[in-house]
Short mmCIF file of C-alpha atoms and ligand atoms in Angstrom, two decimals:
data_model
loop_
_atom_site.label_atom_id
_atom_site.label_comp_id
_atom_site.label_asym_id
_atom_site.label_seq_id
_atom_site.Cartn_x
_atom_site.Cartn_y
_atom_site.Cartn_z
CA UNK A 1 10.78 -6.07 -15.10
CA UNK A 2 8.86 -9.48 -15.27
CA UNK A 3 7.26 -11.15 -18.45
CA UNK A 4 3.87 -11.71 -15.98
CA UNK A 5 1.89 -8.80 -17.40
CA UNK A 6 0.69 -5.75 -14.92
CA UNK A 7 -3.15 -5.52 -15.25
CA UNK A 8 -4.78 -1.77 -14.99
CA UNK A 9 -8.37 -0.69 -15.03
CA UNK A 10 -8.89 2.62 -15.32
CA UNK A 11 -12.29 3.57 -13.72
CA UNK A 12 -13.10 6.82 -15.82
CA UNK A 13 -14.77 8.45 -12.88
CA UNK A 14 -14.49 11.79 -14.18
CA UNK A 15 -17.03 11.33 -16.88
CA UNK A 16 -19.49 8.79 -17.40
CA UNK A 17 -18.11 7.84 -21.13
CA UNK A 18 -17.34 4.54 -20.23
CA UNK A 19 -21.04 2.27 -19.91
CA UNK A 20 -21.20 1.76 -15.86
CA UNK A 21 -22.71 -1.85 -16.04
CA UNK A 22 -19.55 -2.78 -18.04
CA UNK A 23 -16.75 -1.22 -16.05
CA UNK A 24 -18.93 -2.55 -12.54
CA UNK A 25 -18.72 -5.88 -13.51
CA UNK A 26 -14.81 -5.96 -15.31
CA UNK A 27 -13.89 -4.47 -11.89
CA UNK A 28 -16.30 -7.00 -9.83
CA UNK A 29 -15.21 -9.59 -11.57
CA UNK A 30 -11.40 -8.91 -11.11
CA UNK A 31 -11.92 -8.47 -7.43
CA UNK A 32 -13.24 -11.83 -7.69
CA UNK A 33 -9.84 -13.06 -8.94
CA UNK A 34 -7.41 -13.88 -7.22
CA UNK A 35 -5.37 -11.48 -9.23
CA UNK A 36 -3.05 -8.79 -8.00
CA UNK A 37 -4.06 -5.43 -10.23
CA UNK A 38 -3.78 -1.72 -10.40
CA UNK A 39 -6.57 0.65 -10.61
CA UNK A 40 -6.53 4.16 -11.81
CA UNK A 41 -9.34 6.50 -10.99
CA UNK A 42 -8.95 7.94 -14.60
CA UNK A 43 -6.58 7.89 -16.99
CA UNK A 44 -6.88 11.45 -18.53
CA UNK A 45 -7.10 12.76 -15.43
CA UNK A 46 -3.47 11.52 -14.69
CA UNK A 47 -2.46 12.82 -18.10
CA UNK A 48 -3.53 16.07 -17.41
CA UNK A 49 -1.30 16.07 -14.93
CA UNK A 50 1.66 14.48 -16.28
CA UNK A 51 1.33 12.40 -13.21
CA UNK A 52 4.78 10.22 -12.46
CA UNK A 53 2.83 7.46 -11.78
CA UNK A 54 1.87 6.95 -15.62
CA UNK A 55 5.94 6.13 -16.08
CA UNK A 56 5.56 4.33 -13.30
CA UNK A 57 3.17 2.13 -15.07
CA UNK A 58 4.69 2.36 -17.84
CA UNK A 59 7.97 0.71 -16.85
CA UNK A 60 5.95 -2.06 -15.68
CA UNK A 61 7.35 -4.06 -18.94
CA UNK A 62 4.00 -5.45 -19.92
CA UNK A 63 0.59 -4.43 -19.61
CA UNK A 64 -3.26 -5.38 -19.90
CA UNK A 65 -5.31 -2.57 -19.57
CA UNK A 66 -9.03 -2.30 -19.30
CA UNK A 67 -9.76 1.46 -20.53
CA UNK A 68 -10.92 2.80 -23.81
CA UNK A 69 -10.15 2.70 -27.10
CA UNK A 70 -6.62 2.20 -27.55
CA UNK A 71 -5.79 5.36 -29.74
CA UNK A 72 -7.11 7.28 -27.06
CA UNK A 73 -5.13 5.11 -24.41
CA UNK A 74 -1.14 5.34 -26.12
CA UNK A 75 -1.68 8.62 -26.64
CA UNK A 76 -2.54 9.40 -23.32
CA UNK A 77 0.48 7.64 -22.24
CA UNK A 78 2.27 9.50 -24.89
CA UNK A 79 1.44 12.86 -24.24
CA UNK A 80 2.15 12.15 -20.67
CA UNK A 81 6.00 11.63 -21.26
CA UNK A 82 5.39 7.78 -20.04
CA UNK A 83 4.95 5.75 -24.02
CA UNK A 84 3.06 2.39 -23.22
CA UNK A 85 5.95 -0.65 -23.68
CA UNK A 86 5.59 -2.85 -27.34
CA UNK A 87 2.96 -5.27 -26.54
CA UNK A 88 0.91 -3.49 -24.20
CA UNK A 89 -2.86 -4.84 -24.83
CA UNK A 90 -5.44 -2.55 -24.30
CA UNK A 91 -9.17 -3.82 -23.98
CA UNK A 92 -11.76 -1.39 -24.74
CA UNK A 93 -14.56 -1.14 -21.86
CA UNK A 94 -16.43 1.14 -24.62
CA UNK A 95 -17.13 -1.30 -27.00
CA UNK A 96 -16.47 -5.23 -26.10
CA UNK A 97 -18.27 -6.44 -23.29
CA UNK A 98 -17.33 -7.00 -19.23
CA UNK A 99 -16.88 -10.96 -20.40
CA UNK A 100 -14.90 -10.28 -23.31
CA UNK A 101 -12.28 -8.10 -21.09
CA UNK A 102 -12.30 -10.15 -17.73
CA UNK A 103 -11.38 -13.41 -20.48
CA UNK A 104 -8.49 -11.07 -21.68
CA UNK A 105 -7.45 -9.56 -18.02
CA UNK A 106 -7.26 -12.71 -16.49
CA UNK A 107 -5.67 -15.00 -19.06
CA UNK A 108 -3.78 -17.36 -17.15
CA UNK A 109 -1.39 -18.49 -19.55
CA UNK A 110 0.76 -15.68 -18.01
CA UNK A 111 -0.57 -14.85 -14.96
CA UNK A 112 1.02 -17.07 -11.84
CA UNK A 113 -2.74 -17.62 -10.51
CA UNK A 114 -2.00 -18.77 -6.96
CA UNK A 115 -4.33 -17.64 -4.65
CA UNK A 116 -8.02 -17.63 -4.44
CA UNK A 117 -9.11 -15.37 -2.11
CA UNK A 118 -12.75 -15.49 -0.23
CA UNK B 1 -9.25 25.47 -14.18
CA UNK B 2 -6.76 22.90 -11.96
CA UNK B 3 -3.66 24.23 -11.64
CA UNK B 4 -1.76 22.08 -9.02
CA UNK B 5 -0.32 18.85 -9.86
CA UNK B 6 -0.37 17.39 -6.54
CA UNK B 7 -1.25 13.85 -6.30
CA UNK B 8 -2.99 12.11 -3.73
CA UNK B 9 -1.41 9.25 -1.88
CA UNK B 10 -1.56 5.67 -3.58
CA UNK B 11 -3.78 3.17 -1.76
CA UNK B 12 -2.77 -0.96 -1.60
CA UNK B 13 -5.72 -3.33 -0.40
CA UNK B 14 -3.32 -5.70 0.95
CA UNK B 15 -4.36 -9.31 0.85
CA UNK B 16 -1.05 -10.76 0.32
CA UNK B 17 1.14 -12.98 3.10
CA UNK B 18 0.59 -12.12 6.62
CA UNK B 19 -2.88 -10.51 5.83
CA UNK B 20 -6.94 -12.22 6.04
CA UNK B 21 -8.39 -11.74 2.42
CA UNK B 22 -11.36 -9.79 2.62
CA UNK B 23 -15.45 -11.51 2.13
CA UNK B 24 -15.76 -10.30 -1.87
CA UNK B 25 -18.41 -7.97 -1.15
CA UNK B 26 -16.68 -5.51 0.87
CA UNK B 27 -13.57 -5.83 -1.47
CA UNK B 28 -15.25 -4.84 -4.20
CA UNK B 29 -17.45 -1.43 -1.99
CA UNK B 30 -14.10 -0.44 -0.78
CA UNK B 31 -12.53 -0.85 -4.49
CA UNK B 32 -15.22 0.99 -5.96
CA UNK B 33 -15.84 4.13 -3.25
CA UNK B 34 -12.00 4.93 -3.26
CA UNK B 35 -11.98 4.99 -7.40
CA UNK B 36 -14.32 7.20 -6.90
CA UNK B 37 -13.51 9.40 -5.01
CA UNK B 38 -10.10 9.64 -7.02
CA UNK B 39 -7.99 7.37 -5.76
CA UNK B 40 -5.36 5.34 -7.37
CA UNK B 41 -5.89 1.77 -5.64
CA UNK B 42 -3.91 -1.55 -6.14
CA UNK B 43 -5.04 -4.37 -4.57
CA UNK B 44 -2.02 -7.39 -3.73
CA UNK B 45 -2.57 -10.54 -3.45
CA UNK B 46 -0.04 -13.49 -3.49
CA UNK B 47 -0.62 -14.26 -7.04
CA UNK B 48 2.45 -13.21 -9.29
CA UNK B 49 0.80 -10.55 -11.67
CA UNK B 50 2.50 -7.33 -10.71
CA UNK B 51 2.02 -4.27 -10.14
CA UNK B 52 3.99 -1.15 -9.88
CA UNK B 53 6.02 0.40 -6.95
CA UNK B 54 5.77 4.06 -6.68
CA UNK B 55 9.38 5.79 -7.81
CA UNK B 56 8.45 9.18 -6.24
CA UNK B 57 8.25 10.33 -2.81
CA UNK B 58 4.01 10.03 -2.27
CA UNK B 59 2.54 8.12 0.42
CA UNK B 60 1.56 4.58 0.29
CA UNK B 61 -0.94 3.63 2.51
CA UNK B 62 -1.40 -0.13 2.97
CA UNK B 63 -4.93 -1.35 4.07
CA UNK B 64 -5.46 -5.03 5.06
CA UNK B 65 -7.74 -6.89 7.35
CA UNK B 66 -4.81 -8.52 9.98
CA UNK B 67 -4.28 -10.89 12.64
CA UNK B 68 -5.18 -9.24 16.05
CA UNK B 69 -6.43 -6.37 14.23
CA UNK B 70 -3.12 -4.89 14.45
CA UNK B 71 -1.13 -3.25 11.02
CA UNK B 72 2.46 -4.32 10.35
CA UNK B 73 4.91 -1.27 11.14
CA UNK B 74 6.75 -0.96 7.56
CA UNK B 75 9.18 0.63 6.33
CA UNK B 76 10.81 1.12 2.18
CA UNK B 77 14.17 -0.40 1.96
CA UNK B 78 15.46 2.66 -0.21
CA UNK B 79 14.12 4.79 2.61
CA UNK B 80 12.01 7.03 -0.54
CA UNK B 81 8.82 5.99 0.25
CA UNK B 82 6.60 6.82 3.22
CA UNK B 83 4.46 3.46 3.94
CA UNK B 84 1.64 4.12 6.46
CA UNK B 85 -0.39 0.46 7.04
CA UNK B 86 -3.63 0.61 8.75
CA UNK B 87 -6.13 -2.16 9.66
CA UNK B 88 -9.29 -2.36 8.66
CA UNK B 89 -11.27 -4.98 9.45
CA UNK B 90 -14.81 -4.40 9.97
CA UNK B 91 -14.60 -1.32 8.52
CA UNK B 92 -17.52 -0.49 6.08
CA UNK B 93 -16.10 1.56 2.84
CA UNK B 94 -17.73 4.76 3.80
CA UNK B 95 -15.10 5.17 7.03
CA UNK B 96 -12.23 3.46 5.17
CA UNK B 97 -12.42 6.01 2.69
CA UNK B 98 -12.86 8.76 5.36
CA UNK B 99 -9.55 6.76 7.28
CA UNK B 100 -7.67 7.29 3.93
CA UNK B 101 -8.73 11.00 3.26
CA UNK B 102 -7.39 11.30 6.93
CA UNK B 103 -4.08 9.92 6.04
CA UNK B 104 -3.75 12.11 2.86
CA UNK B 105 -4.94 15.31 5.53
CA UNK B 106 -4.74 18.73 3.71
CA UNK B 107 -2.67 17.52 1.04
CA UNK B 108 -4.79 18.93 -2.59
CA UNK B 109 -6.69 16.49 -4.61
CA UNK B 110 -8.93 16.43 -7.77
CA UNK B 111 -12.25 14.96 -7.51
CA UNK B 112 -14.26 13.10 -10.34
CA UNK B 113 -17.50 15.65 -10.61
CA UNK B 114 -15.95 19.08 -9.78
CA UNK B 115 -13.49 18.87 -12.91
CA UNK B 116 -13.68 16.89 -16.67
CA UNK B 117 -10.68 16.29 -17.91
CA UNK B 118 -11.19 17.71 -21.43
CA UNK B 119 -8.11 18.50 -23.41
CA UNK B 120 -6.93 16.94 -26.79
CA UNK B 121 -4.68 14.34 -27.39
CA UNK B 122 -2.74 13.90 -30.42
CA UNK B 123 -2.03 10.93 -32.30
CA UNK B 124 1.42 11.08 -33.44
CA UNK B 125 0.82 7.86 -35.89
CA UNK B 126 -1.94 9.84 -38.07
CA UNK B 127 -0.02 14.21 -37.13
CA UNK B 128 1.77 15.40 -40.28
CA UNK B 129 2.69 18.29 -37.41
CA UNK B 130 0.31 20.98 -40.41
CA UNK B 131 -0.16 22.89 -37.52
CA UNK B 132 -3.44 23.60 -38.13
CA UNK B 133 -4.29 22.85 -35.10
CA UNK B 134 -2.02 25.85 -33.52
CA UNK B 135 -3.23 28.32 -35.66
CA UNK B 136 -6.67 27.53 -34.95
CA UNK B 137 -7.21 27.20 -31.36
CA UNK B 138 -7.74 30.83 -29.63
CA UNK B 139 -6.98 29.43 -26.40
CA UNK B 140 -3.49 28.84 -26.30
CA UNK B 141 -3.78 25.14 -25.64
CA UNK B 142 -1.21 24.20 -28.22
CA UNK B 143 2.42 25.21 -28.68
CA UNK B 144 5.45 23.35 -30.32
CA UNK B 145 8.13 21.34 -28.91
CA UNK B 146 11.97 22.01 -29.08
CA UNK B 147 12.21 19.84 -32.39
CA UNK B 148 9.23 22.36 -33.73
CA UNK B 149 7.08 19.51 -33.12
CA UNK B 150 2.83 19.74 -32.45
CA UNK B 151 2.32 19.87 -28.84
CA UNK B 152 -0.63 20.07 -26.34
CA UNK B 153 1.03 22.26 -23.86
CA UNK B 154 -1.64 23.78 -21.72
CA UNK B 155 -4.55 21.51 -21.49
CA UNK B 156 -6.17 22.86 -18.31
CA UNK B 157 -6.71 25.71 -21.01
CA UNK B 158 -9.12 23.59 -23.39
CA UNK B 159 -12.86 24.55 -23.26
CA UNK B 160 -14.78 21.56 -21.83
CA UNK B 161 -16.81 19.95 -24.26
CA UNK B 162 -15.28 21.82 -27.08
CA UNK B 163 -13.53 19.50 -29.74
CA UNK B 164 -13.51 21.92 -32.48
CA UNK B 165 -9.69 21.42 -33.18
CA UNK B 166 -10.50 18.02 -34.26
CA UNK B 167 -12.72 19.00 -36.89
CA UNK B 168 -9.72 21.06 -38.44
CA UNK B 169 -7.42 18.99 -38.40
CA UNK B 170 -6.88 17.43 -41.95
CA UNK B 171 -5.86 13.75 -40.16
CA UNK B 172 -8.17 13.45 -38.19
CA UNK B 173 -5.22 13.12 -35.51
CA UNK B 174 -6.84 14.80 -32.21
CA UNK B 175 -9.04 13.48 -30.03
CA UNK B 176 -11.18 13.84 -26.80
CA UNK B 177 -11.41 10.53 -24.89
CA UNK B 178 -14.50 11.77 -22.88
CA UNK B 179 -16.42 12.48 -26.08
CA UNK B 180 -18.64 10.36 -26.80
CA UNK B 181 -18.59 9.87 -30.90
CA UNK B 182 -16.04 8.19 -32.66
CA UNK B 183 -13.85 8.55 -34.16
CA UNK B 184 -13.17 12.16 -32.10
CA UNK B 185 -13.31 9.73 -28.57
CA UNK B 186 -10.10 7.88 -30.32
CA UNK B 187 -12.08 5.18 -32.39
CA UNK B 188 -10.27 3.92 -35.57
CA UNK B 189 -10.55 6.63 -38.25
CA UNK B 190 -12.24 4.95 -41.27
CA UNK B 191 -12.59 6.26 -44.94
CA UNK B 192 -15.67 8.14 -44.76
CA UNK B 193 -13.78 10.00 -41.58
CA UNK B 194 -11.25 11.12 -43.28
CA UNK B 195 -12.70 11.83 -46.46
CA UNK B 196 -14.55 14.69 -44.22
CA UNK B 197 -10.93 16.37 -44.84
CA UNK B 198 -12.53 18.85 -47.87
CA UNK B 199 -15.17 20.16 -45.32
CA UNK B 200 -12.17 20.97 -42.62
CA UNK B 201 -9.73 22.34 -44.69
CA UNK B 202 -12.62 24.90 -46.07
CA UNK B 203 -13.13 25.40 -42.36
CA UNK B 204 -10.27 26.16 -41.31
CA UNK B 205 -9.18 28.59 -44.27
CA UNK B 206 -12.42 30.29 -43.15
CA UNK B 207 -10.97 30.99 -39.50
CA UNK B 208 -7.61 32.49 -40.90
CA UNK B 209 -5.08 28.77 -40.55
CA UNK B 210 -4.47 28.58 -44.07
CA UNK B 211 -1.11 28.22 -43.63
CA UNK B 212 0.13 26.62 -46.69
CA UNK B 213 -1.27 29.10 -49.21
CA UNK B 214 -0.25 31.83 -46.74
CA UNK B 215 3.61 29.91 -47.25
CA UNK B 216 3.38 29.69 -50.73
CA UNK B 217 1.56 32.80 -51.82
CA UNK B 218 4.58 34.18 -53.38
CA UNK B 219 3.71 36.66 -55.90
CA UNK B 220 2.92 40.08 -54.78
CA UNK B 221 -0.17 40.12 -56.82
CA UNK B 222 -1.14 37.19 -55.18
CA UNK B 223 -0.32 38.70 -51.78
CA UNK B 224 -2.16 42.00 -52.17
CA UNK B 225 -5.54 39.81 -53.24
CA UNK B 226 -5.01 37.89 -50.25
CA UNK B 227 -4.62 40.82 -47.71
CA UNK B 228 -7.61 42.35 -49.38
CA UNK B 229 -9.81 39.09 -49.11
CA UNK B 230 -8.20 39.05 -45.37
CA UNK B 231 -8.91 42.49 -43.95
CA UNK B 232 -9.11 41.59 -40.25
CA UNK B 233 -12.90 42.47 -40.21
CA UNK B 234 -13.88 40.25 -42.54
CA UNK B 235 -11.42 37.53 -40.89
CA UNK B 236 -13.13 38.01 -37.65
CA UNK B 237 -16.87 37.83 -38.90
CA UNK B 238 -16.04 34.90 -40.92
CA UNK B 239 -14.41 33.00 -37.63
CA UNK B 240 -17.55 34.14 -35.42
CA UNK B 241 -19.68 32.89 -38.55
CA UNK B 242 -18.07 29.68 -39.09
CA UNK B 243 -17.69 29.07 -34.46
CA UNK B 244 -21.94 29.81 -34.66
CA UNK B 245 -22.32 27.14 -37.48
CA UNK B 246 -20.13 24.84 -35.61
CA UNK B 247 -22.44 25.34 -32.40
CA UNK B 248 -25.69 25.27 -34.54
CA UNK B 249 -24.01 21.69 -35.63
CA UNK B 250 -23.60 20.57 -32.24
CA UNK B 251 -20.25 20.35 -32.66
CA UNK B 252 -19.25 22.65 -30.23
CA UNK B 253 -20.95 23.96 -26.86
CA UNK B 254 -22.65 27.63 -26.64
CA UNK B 255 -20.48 28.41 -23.98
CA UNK B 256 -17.36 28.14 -25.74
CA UNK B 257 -18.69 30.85 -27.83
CA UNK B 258 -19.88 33.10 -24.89
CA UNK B 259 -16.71 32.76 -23.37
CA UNK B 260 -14.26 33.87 -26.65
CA UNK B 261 -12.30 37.00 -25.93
CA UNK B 262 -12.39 40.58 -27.43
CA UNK B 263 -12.73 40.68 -31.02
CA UNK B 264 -9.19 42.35 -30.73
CA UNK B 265 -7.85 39.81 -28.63
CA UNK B 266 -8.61 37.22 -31.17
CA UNK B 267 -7.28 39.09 -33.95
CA UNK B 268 -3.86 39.57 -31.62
CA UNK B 269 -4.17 35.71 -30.88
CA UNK B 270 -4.61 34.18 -34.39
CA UNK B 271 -1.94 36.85 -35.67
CA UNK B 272 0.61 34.96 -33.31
CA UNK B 273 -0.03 31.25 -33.17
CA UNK B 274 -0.17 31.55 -36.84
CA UNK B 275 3.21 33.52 -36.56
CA UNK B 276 4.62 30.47 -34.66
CA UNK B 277 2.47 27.44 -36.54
CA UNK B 278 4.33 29.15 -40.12
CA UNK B 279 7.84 29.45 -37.87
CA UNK B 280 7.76 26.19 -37.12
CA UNK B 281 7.04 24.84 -39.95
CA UNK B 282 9.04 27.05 -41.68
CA UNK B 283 12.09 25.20 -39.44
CA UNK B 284 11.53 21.64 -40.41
CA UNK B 285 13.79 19.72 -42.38
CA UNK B 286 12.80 20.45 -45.86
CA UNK B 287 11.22 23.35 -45.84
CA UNK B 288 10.97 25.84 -48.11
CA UNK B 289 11.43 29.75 -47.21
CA UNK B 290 8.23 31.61 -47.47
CA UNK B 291 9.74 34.63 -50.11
S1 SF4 C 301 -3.95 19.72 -37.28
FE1 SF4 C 301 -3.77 17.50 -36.96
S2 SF4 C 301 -2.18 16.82 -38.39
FE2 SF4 C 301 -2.02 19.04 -38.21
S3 SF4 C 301 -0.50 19.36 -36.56
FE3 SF4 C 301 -2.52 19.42 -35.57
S4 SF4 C 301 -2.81 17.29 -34.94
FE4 SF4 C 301 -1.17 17.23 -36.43
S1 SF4 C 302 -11.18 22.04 -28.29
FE1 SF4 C 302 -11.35 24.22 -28.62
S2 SF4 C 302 -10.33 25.14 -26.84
FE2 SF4 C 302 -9.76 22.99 -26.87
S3 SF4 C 302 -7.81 22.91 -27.94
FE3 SF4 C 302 -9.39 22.56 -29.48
S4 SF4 C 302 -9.92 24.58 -30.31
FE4 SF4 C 302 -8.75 24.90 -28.42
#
């Protein structure tokens, strides 16, 4: 466990809830990073099911997701067996915008930025 | 309905030590066409966020542009995990992701567009576990938990685009992350939400989960009213009545209505989740018994 947080974007493929322009550009703009990240192809698709990989993520220590709305987000993790750790943040691709997330994702106070790829 | 729970391999875009970064562009096409195809992607670079190992025994294919065009050979140290690495440099995302659904060969996998994950989710902060919610849904989609606790136990069972449960349930606890209104997608639940309560709890003493006055009806006079009020033909028209308004509402899809059982199967199915809704709560800590 490490006190650098895990970031995870969760692409809601299986439904188009989640405004496209928004979750294009979060994910653009963390490729753009020089981040190391996660991506899920959807969250409630995982939950359904009960995929392992949810605890998996979910023993990461600490995480910054880019999803939904967080009620909808814990208890996904919740009803999949894997409870989100205290302090998880979870950015909402529904209702802030792709600036206001990447700004949150890619905080550097706690992120070791070292690399800046192409 | 999906009833496997395979999973598909988990993909790393490695651009960590040892490996050329890839131009942004293709990064991102490759990113994008594997997430949507269903794929579980992390992408590694040297930079210390972290992400997560997988604990299980699923493949983890490594993908990374490398010297000489030629992938490391790799192997876990706990000898759990099967790491495949392949190179792909030049390779446009259409064949990468035909490279990785080679790698995962016949192994099953769900695909965004063939299936909606629709199901409700519960949130345990707002439940008061009324079980209203059990004794309302004819589809067997909830059940309750060893410590008589509200469970979603067979989501695949959930009709898609139905979120009629959440407009029963006095909290306004459940919700649908794919639907699009709050506060039903998970929104915060605000004052005006939940003073809706009065319209739900009508509704759902309509469709036959009036648990509590069933629990505290104790007097036989009382009783004999209530089974008269109840016969099971007036029970069932009022439940098809009150499912039409709810469709004329929009507030749930024609075809959950088409697809309902028998009228005798419903009767049998509300008789027995409300049988184990009143058991249940009839077990918590403080209850009190019903006679
Ligand atoms: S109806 Fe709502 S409050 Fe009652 S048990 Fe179901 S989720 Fe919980
Ligand atoms: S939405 Fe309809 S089918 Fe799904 S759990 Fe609720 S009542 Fe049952």
């Amino acid at each position: 466990m490490s006190d650098t947080p895990t970031l995870l974007y969760c692409r809601c493929a299986y439904a188009q809830v989640v405004p496209s322009g928004v979750k294009n550009a979060v994910l653009q703009q963390l490729c753009d990073s020089g981040a190391s990240f996660e991506t899920v192809s959807d969250l409630c698709e995982m939950t359904a099911h009960r995929d392992p990989r949810l605890q998996e993520l979910a023993r990461c220590g600490r995480l910054r997701i880019a999803a939904c709305y967080p009620r909808a987000v814990t208890g996904l993790f919740q009803q999949a067996g894997a409870p989100l750790p205290e302090g998880t943040e979870i950015l909402n691709m529904r209702s802030l915008t792709a600036e206001e997330i990447t700004r949150q994702m890619l905080r550097t106070e706690d992120l070791a930025m070292t690399a800046e790829p192409a | 309905m999906i009833t496997h729970t395979a999973r598909p391999l988990k993909v790393v875009l490695y651009e960590g030590k040892g490996a050329i970064p890839l131009p942004a562009e293709a990064r991102l096409k490759v990113m994008t066409a594997l997430l949507d195809k269903g794929y579980a992607v992390a992408r590694v670079t040297t930079s210390g966020s972290q992400t997560s190992a997988p604990q299980d025994d699923h493949t983890l294919l490594l993908l990374g542009s490398f010297p000489e065009r030629q992938a490391p050979a790799l192997e876990d140290v706990t000898g759990r995990i099967q790491i495949e690495a392949r190179d792909i440099t030049d390779l446009d995302a259409e064949s990468i992701v035909a490279l990785v659904d080679k790698t995962r060969g016949q192994k099953p996998m769900n695909e965004p567009g063939k299936w909606k994950p629709w199901f409700p989710v519960i949130d345990y902060s707002r439940c008061t576990n009324c079980m209203q919610c059990l004794s309302f849904c004819l589809f067997d989609v909830y059940g309750v938990s060893e410590e008589n606790k509200i469970q979603v136990q067979n989501n695949d069972n959930c009709k898609t685009n139905c979120p009629a449960c959440s407009r029963v349930c006095p909290e306004v606890a459940i919700m649908f992350p794919k639907y699009q209104a709050g506060p039903i997608n998970g929104d915060e639940v605000s004052a005006t939400d939940h003073g809706r309560e009065k319209m739900k709890v009508d509704i759902s003493s309509l469709l036959g989960g009036d648990i509590y006055s069933a629990l505290k009806d104790r007097s036989a006079a009382a009783k004999s009213r209530f089974s008269k009020e109840r016969s099971p033909d007036k029970a069932l028209d009022e439940r098809k009545k009150c499912l039409t308004k709810l469709v004329s509402d929009g507030f749930i899809p024609m075809d959950v209505l088409a697809s309902l059982p028998s009228p005798d199967e419903i009767l049998r199915k509300s008789e027995i989740a409300k049988a184990r809704a009143a058991a249940a709560l009839a077990a918590q800590p403080g209850a009190q018994p019903a006679n």
